[in-house]
Amino acid sequence: MTAHKTTQLDASRLARLPREVAMDDDAEASALKMGELSDLLGYSLKRAQLKVFEDFLRCVSSLQLTPAQFSVLLLMEKNPGRNQTEIANTLGILRPNFVAMLDGLESRELCMRVRSAHDRRSHNLMLTDKGRATLARAKKLIATKHEARLNEVLGPANRAALLEMLATIARDF
Amino acid sequence: MTAHKTTQLDASRLARLPREVAMDDDAEASALKMGELSDLLGYSLKRAQLKVFEDFLRCVSSLQLTPAQFSVLLLMEKNPGRNQTEIANTLGILRPNFVAMLDGLESRELCMRVRSAHDRRSHNLMLTDKGRATLARAKKLIATKHEARLNEVLGPANRAALLEMLATIARDF
DNA sequence: TATTGTTATACTCTATAACTATA
DNA sequence: TATAGTTATAGAGTATAACAATA
């Protein structure tokens, strides 16, 4: 039951990330004091997440894909033939909410629902050729624009460390 | 204009965070392959953010405060007398949406709107005694339960590094 | 004319109950 | 009876336009 909680060792200091350089926090009028907010992990987590999703949308805007849609296509590619419940559960999407989402992707001919022969209740999900092509283009845009930008801002080692810590929180917290 | 993007230096490896230890990713039936999703920063960011907010709500459930409400109270405490536009802008809340939120806090007598003498259009916001007391209790709960838990999972040094990277993204990205 | 707080409104996300068709 | 997909619905969160009071 959620083992290992105390497996951290050292954590030598990371890259020198710039801090309070510009001080133009809020532009014009005397910026407000953030107080303990600066130390609230959840607050920074939320603000960072919004920025990252915003940039994601910009980077793949030509393909009209949201982060959620991208994650669904990716999962279909890596796990062809899985049903709606399996894909939705893996992504933390509730089954009722997954229906409209799939309708959208299917109407754009990016994926297909195929009634299973073994269990006629379930739909085997799979990408269409167009879906595979769109996903491939999305991956390229994300790698060369989106994640590359994050590497610029953080540095590759920091980016990797950040990813690992976030995965740890998502898994063990 | 968003200076310093290439200020990263090293980033020696962090603590040994446990990985693929249990492998019980999805319980029963053969877990799905996550593919490139494991390397998508936005995905881990979102999942981690949900977990952290969930825990925040648990930790302060006795006070019935959401992360957003807590951040508003905190800002009022550190910046008494500021108006709605200033508080809302600082937190990235749109003014129209801030109205109902303030109504809720004010009806619980945690804060007050006081018409400004100098500019009768604006409301000076301030905590009530009850608001200050509630905020103090919330801070204690968050420090001893919520953030303490994060320290357990990540280790203090990792937690600090994570916080700094998230702030960097929120600021420079 | 511009700004503060506000209303109305709409759109997305998320969440729950209940239906249908299969098993 | 239990499960997969679905419908309906309700509640947050977020977004924009426009209005009244005030500057």
Coordinates of C-alpha atoms (C1' of nucleotides) in Angstrom, one line a residue:
Chain A
M1 CA 0.0 0.0 0.0
T2 CA 1.8 3.1 -1.3
A3 CA 5.2 1.8 -0.1
H4 CA 8.4 3.8 -0.1
K5 CA 7.8 7.3 1.1
T6 CA 11.1 8.0 2.7
T7 CA 13.5 7.0 -0.1
Q8 CA 14.9 10.4 -0.8
L9 CA 18.7 10.7 -0.4
D10 CA 20.5 13.9 -1.1
A11 CA 19.5 16.4 -3.7
S12 CA 22.5 18.5 -4.3
R13 CA 21.5 22.0 -5.4
L14 CA 20.2 22.3 -8.9
A15 CA 20.9 24.7 -11.6
R16 CA 21.0 28.4 -10.7
L17 CA 17.5 29.4 -11.8
P18 CA 17.1 33.2 -12.0
R19 CA 15.1 34.7 -9.2
E20 CA 13.7 38.2 -8.6
V21 CA 15.7 39.5 -11.4
A22 CA 13.3 41.8 -13.1
M23 CA 11.0 42.4 -10.1
D24 CA 8.3 43.4 -12.6
D25 CA 5.9 40.8 -11.0
D26 CA 2.7 42.7 -11.6
A27 CA 3.7 45.5 -13.9
E28 CA 2.7 49.0 -12.9
A29 CA 1.1 49.7 -9.5
S30 CA 3.0 48.4 -6.5
A31 CA 3.0 44.7 -6.8
L32 CA 1.3 42.8 -4.0
K33 CA 3.2 40.7 -1.5
M34 CA 2.8 37.1 -2.2
G35 CA 3.6 36.0 1.4
E36 CA 3.4 32.3 2.2
L37 CA 2.0 31.7 -1.3
S38 CA 5.5 31.6 -2.7
D39 CA 6.1 28.5 -0.7
L40 CA 2.8 26.7 -1.3
L41 CA 3.7 23.9 -3.7
G42 CA 0.1 23.6 -4.9
Y43 CA 0.0 27.2 -6.0
S44 CA 3.2 27.1 -8.1
L45 CA 2.1 23.7 -9.4
K46 CA -1.2 25.1 -10.6
R47 CA 0.3 28.3 -12.2
A48 CA 3.0 26.2 -13.9
Q49 CA 0.5 23.7 -15.2
L50 CA -1.6 26.5 -16.7
K51 CA 1.4 27.9 -18.5
V52 CA 2.5 24.6 -19.8
F53 CA -0.9 23.7 -21.2
E54 CA -1.2 27.1 -22.7
D55 CA 2.1 26.5 -24.6
F56 CA 1.0 23.0 -25.6
L57 CA -2.1 24.4 -27.2
R58 CA -0.1 27.0 -29.1
C59 CA 2.4 24.5 -30.3
V60 CA -0.2 22.1 -31.7
S61 CA -2.8 24.7 -32.7
S62 CA -2.4 23.8 -36.3
L63 CA -3.7 20.3 -35.5
Q64 CA -6.4 21.4 -33.2
L65 CA -5.5 19.0 -30.4
T66 CA -5.9 19.5 -26.7
P67 CA -3.6 17.9 -24.2
A68 CA -6.4 15.5 -23.2
Q69 CA -7.0 14.5 -26.9
F70 CA -3.4 14.1 -27.5
S71 CA -3.0 11.7 -24.5
V72 CA -6.0 9.7 -25.8
L73 CA -4.5 9.3 -29.2
L74 CA -1.2 8.4 -27.8
L75 CA -2.7 5.7 -25.6
M76 CA -4.6 4.3 -28.5
E77 CA -1.5 4.0 -30.6
K78 CA 0.5 2.3 -27.9
N79 CA -2.5 0.0 -26.9
P80 CA -4.6 -0.7 -29.9
G81 CA -7.8 -2.6 -29.4
R82 CA -8.4 -1.6 -25.8
N83 CA -11.9 -0.5 -24.9
Q84 CA -13.2 2.8 -23.7
T85 CA -13.2 1.9 -20.0
E86 CA -9.6 0.9 -20.1
I87 CA -8.4 4.0 -21.9
A88 CA -10.5 6.4 -19.9
N89 CA -9.5 4.8 -16.5
T90 CA -5.8 5.0 -17.4
L91 CA -6.1 8.7 -18.0
G92 CA -8.4 9.4 -15.1
I93 CA -11.3 10.3 -17.3
L94 CA -14.7 9.2 -16.2
R95 CA -16.4 6.9 -18.7
P96 CA -19.5 9.2 -19.2
N97 CA -17.2 12.1 -20.0
F98 CA -15.2 10.0 -22.4
V99 CA -18.1 9.4 -24.7
A100 CA -18.3 13.0 -26.1
M101 CA -14.6 13.2 -26.3
L102 CA -14.5 10.0 -28.4
D103 CA -17.4 11.3 -30.5
G104 CA -15.3 14.3 -31.4
L105 CA -12.2 12.3 -32.3
E106 CA -14.2 9.8 -34.3
S107 CA -16.1 12.5 -36.2
R108 CA -12.8 13.9 -37.3
E109 CA -11.8 10.4 -38.4
L110 CA -8.8 10.3 -36.1
C111 CA -10.0 7.0 -34.4
M112 CA -12.6 4.3 -34.7
R113 CA -14.8 2.4 -32.3
V114 CA -15.1 -1.3 -33.4
R115 CA -17.6 -3.6 -31.7
S116 CA -15.7 -6.4 -30.1
A117 CA -16.4 -9.9 -31.4
H118 CA -15.8 -11.6 -28.1
D119 CA -17.8 -9.1 -26.0
R120 CA -20.4 -7.2 -28.0
R121 CA -20.8 -4.7 -25.2
S122 CA -17.3 -3.2 -25.6
H123 CA -15.7 -1.1 -28.3
N124 CA -12.2 -1.8 -29.4
L125 CA -10.5 1.5 -30.0
M126 CA -8.0 2.1 -32.7
L127 CA -6.4 5.0 -34.6
T128 CA -7.2 5.5 -38.3
D129 CA -4.5 6.2 -40.7
K130 CA -5.4 9.9 -40.4
G131 CA -5.2 9.6 -36.7
R132 CA -1.7 8.0 -36.8
A133 CA -0.5 10.7 -39.2
T134 CA -2.0 13.5 -37.1
L135 CA -0.5 12.0 -33.9
A136 CA 2.9 11.7 -35.6
R137 CA 2.8 15.4 -36.6
A138 CA 1.7 16.3 -33.1
K139 CA 4.6 14.4 -31.5
K140 CA 7.0 16.3 -33.8
L141 CA 5.6 19.7 -32.9
I142 CA 5.6 18.9 -29.2
A143 CA 9.2 17.6 -29.3
T144 CA 10.6 20.4 -31.4
K145 CA 8.6 23.3 -30.0
H146 CA 7.0 22.6 -26.7
E147 CA 9.4 20.3 -24.8
A148 CA 12.3 22.1 -26.5
R149 CA 11.1 25.3 -25.0
L150 CA 11.0 23.7 -21.6
N151 CA 14.5 22.5 -22.0
E152 CA 15.5 26.1 -22.8
V153 CA 13.9 27.5 -19.7
L154 CA 15.0 24.8 -17.3
G155 CA 17.9 23.0 -18.8
P156 CA 17.7 19.3 -19.7
A157 CA 18.9 18.0 -16.4
N158 CA 16.5 20.2 -14.5
R159 CA 13.7 19.2 -16.8
A160 CA 14.4 15.5 -16.2
A161 CA 14.6 16.0 -12.4
L162 CA 11.3 17.9 -12.5
L163 CA 9.6 15.2 -14.5
E164 CA 10.7 12.5 -12.0
M165 CA 9.5 14.5 -9.0
L166 CA 6.1 15.1 -10.6
A167 CA 5.8 11.4 -11.4
T168 CA 6.7 10.6 -7.8
I169 CA 4.0 12.9 -6.5
A170 CA 1.4 11.5 -9.0
R171 CA 2.3 8.0 -7.9
D172 CA 3.1 8.1 -4.2
F173 CA 1.3 11.0 -2.8
Chain B
M1 CA 10.5 40.9 -22.1
T2 CA 10.9 37.6 -20.4
A3 CA 14.6 37.8 -20.2
H4 CA 16.9 35.0 -19.1
K5 CA 15.9 31.7 -20.7
T6 CA 19.3 30.0 -20.8
T7 CA 20.5 30.5 -17.3
Q8 CA 20.6 26.9 -16.4
L9 CA 23.9 25.4 -15.3
D10 CA 24.4 21.9 -14.1
A11 CA 21.8 20.0 -12.2
S12 CA 23.5 17.1 -10.6
R13 CA 21.2 14.2 -10.2
L14 CA 18.6 14.5 -7.5
A15 CA 17.6 12.0 -4.8
R16 CA 17.0 8.5 -5.9
L17 CA 13.2 8.5 -6.2
P18 CA 11.8 5.0 -6.4
R19 CA 10.6 4.0 -9.9
E20 CA 8.7 1.0 -11.2
V21 CA 9.0 -0.7 -7.9
A22 CA 5.5 -2.1 -7.4
M23 CA 4.4 -2.1 -11.1
D24 CA 0.8 -2.2 -9.9
D25 CA 0.1 0.8 -12.1
D26 CA -3.5 0.0 -12.9
A27 CA -4.3 -2.9 -10.5
E28 CA -5.7 -6.0 -12.1
A29 CA -5.9 -6.4 -15.8
S30 CA -2.7 -5.9 -17.8
A31 CA -1.8 -2.2 -17.3
L32 CA -1.7 -0.1 -20.4
K33 CA 1.5 1.1 -21.9
M34 CA 1.9 4.8 -21.2
G35 CA 4.3 5.4 -24.1
E36 CA 5.5 8.9 -24.7
L37 CA 3.0 10.1 -22.0
S38 CA 5.6 9.4 -19.3
D39 CA 7.8 12.0 -20.8
L40 CA 5.2 14.7 -21.4
L41 CA 5.8 17.3 -18.7
G42 CA 2.3 18.7 -19.0
Y43 CA 0.8 15.3 -18.3
S44 CA 2.8 14.7 -15.1
L45 CA 2.2 18.3 -14.1
K46 CA -1.5 17.9 -14.3
R47 CA -1.7 14.6 -12.5
A48 CA 0.6 15.9 -9.7
Q49 CA -1.4 19.1 -9.4
L50 CA -4.6 17.1 -9.0
K51 CA -3.1 14.9 -6.3
V52 CA -1.7 17.9 -4.4
F53 CA -5.0 19.8 -4.5
E54 CA -6.8 16.7 -3.3
D55 CA -4.5 16.4 -0.4
F56 CA -4.8 20.1 0.4
L57 CA -8.6 19.8 0.6
R58 CA -8.3 16.8 2.9
C59 CA -5.9 18.6 5.2
V60 CA -8.0 21.7 5.6
S61 CA -11.4 20.0 5.3
S62 CA -12.2 21.0 8.9
L63 CA -12.0 24.6 7.8
Q64 CA -13.9 24.2 4.5
L65 CA -11.3 26.1 2.5
T66 CA -10.4 25.5 -1.1
P67 CA -6.9 26.3 -2.4
A68 CA -8.3 29.3 -4.2
Q69 CA -10.0 30.6 -1.1
F70 CA -6.9 30.1 1.0
S71 CA -4.8 32.0 -1.5
V72 CA -7.3 34.9 -1.4
L73 CA -7.3 35.0 2.4
L74 CA -3.5 34.9 2.4
L75 CA -3.3 37.8 0.0
M76 CA -5.7 39.9 2.0
E77 CA -3.7 39.3 5.2
K78 CA -0.4 40.3 3.5
N79 CA -2.0 43.2 1.6
P80 CA -4.8 44.6 3.7
G81 CA -6.9 47.4 2.0
R82 CA -6.3 46.3 -1.6
N83 CA -9.3 46.3 -3.9
Q84 CA -11.0 43.4 -5.7
T85 CA -9.3 44.1 -9.0
E86 CA -5.8 44.0 -7.4
I87 CA -6.3 40.8 -5.5
A88 CA -8.1 39.0 -8.4
N89 CA -5.4 40.1 -10.9
T90 CA -2.6 38.9 -8.7
L91 CA -4.1 35.5 -8.5
G92 CA -5.1 35.2 -12.1
I93 CA -8.8 35.3 -11.2
L94 CA -11.1 37.3 -13.5
R95 CA -12.9 40.1 -11.8
P96 CA -16.4 38.9 -12.7
N97 CA -15.6 35.5 -11.2
F98 CA -14.1 37.0 -8.1
V99 CA -17.5 38.5 -7.1
A100 CA -19.2 35.2 -6.2
M101 CA -16.0 34.0 -4.5
L102 CA -15.9 37.1 -2.3
D103 CA -19.6 36.8 -1.6
G104 CA -19.0 33.4 -0.2
L105 CA -16.1 34.4 2.0
E106 CA -17.9 37.5 3.2
S107 CA -21.1 35.6 4.1
R108 CA -19.0 33.4 6.2
E109 CA -17.6 36.5 7.9
L110 CA -14.0 35.7 7.0
C111 CA -13.5 39.0 5.2
M112 CA -15.1 42.4 4.6
R113 CA -15.6 44.8 1.7
V114 CA -15.3 48.4 2.8
R115 CA -16.1 51.2 0.4
S116 CA -13.0 53.3 -0.2
A117 CA -13.2 56.9 1.0
H118 CA -10.8 58.1 -1.7
D119 CA -12.4 56.2 -4.6
R120 CA -16.0 55.3 -3.9
R121 CA -16.0 52.8 -6.8
S122 CA -13.6 50.4 -5.2
H123 CA -13.8 48.1 -2.2
N124 CA -11.0 47.9 0.3
L125 CA -10.7 44.2 1.2
M126 CA -9.6 43.0 4.7
L127 CA -9.8 40.0 6.9
T128 CA -12.2 39.9 9.9
D129 CA -10.9 38.6 13.2
K130 CA -12.6 35.3 12.3
G131 CA -10.9 35.4 9.0
R132 CA -7.5 35.9 10.6
A133 CA -8.1 33.1 13.0
T134 CA -9.3 30.7 10.3
L135 CA -6.3 31.6 8.2
A136 CA -3.9 30.9 11.0
R137 CA -5.4 27.5 11.6
A138 CA -5.3 26.7 7.9
K139 CA -1.6 27.7 7.8
K140 CA -0.9 25.4 10.7
L141 CA -2.8 22.5 9.1
I142 CA -1.1 23.0 5.8
A143 CA 2.4 23.2 7.3
T144 CA 2.1 20.2 9.6
K145 CA 0.0 18.0 7.4
H146 CA 0.1 19.0 3.8
E147 CA 3.6 20.3 3.1
A148 CA 5.0 17.9 5.7
R149 CA 3.6 15.1 3.6
L150 CA 5.3 16.4 0.5
N151 CA 8.5 16.6 2.4
E152 CA 8.1 13.0 3.3
V153 CA 7.6 11.9 -0.3
L154 CA 10.2 14.1 -1.9
G155 CA 12.6 15.0 0.8
P156 CA 13.2 18.7 1.8
A157 CA 15.9 19.4 -0.8
N158 CA 13.9 17.9 -3.6
R159 CA 10.8 19.8 -2.5
A160 CA 12.7 23.1 -2.6
A161 CA 14.2 22.3 -6.0
L162 CA 10.7 21.4 -7.3
L163 CA 9.3 24.6 -6.0
E164 CA 11.9 26.7 -7.6
M165 CA 11.5 25.0 -11.0
L166 CA 7.7 25.4 -10.9
A167 CA 8.2 29.1 -10.1
T168 CA 10.6 29.4 -13.0
I169 CA 8.1 27.9 -15.4
A170 CA 5.3 30.1 -14.1
R171 CA 7.5 33.2 -14.5
D172 CA 9.6 32.6 -17.6
F173 CA 7.7 30.2 -19.7
Chain C
dT1 C1' -14.0 58.9 -21.5
dA2 C1' -12.1 55.3 -18.3
dT3 C1' -12.4 52.3 -14.3
dT4 C1' -14.7 49.4 -10.2
dG5 C1' -17.7 46.2 -9.1
dT6 C1' -21.4 43.7 -10.9
dT7 C1' -24.8 40.9 -13.7
dA8 C1' -25.7 37.8 -17.2
dT9 C1' -24.3 34.3 -19.9
dA10 C1' -21.8 30.6 -22.1
dC11 C1' -18.5 27.0 -22.5
dT12 C1' -15.5 23.6 -20.6
dC13 C1' -14.5 20.1 -16.9
dT14 C1' -15.9 17.2 -13.7
dA15 C1' -19.1 14.1 -11.1
dT16 C1' -23.3 11.0 -10.3
dA17 C1' -27.4 8.4 -11.3
dA18 C1' -29.7 5.6 -14.3
dC19 C1' -30.7 3.5 -18.7
dT20 C1' -29.7 -0.3 -22.7
dA21 C1' -27.6 -4.1 -24.4
dT22 C1' -25.1 -7.4 -23.6
dA23 C1' -22.7 -11.0 -20.6
Chain D
dT1 C1' -26.5 -10.2 -11.4
dA2 C1' -22.9 -7.5 -13.3
dT3 C1' -20.4 -4.8 -16.9
dA4 C1' -19.7 -1.5 -21.3
dG5 C1' -21.3 2.3 -23.3
dT6 C1' -24.4 5.8 -23.0
dT7 C1' -27.7 9.6 -21.6
dA8 C1' -29.0 13.2 -18.7
dT9 C1' -27.8 16.4 -15.5
dA10 C1' -25.6 19.2 -12.1
dG11 C1' -21.8 21.6 -10.4
dA12 C1' -17.3 23.8 -10.6
dG13 C1' -14.1 26.8 -13.2
dT14 C1' -13.3 30.0 -16.7
dA15 C1' -14.4 33.4 -20.3
dT16 C1' -16.6 37.7 -22.5
dA17 C1' -19.9 41.6 -23.0
dA18 C1' -22.4 45.1 -20.9
dC19 C1' -24.4 47.9 -17.3
dA20 C1' -24.5 51.3 -13.0
dA21 C1' -21.9 54.2 -10.1
dT22 C1' -18.0 56.8 -9.8
dA23 C1' -13.7 59.1 -11.4

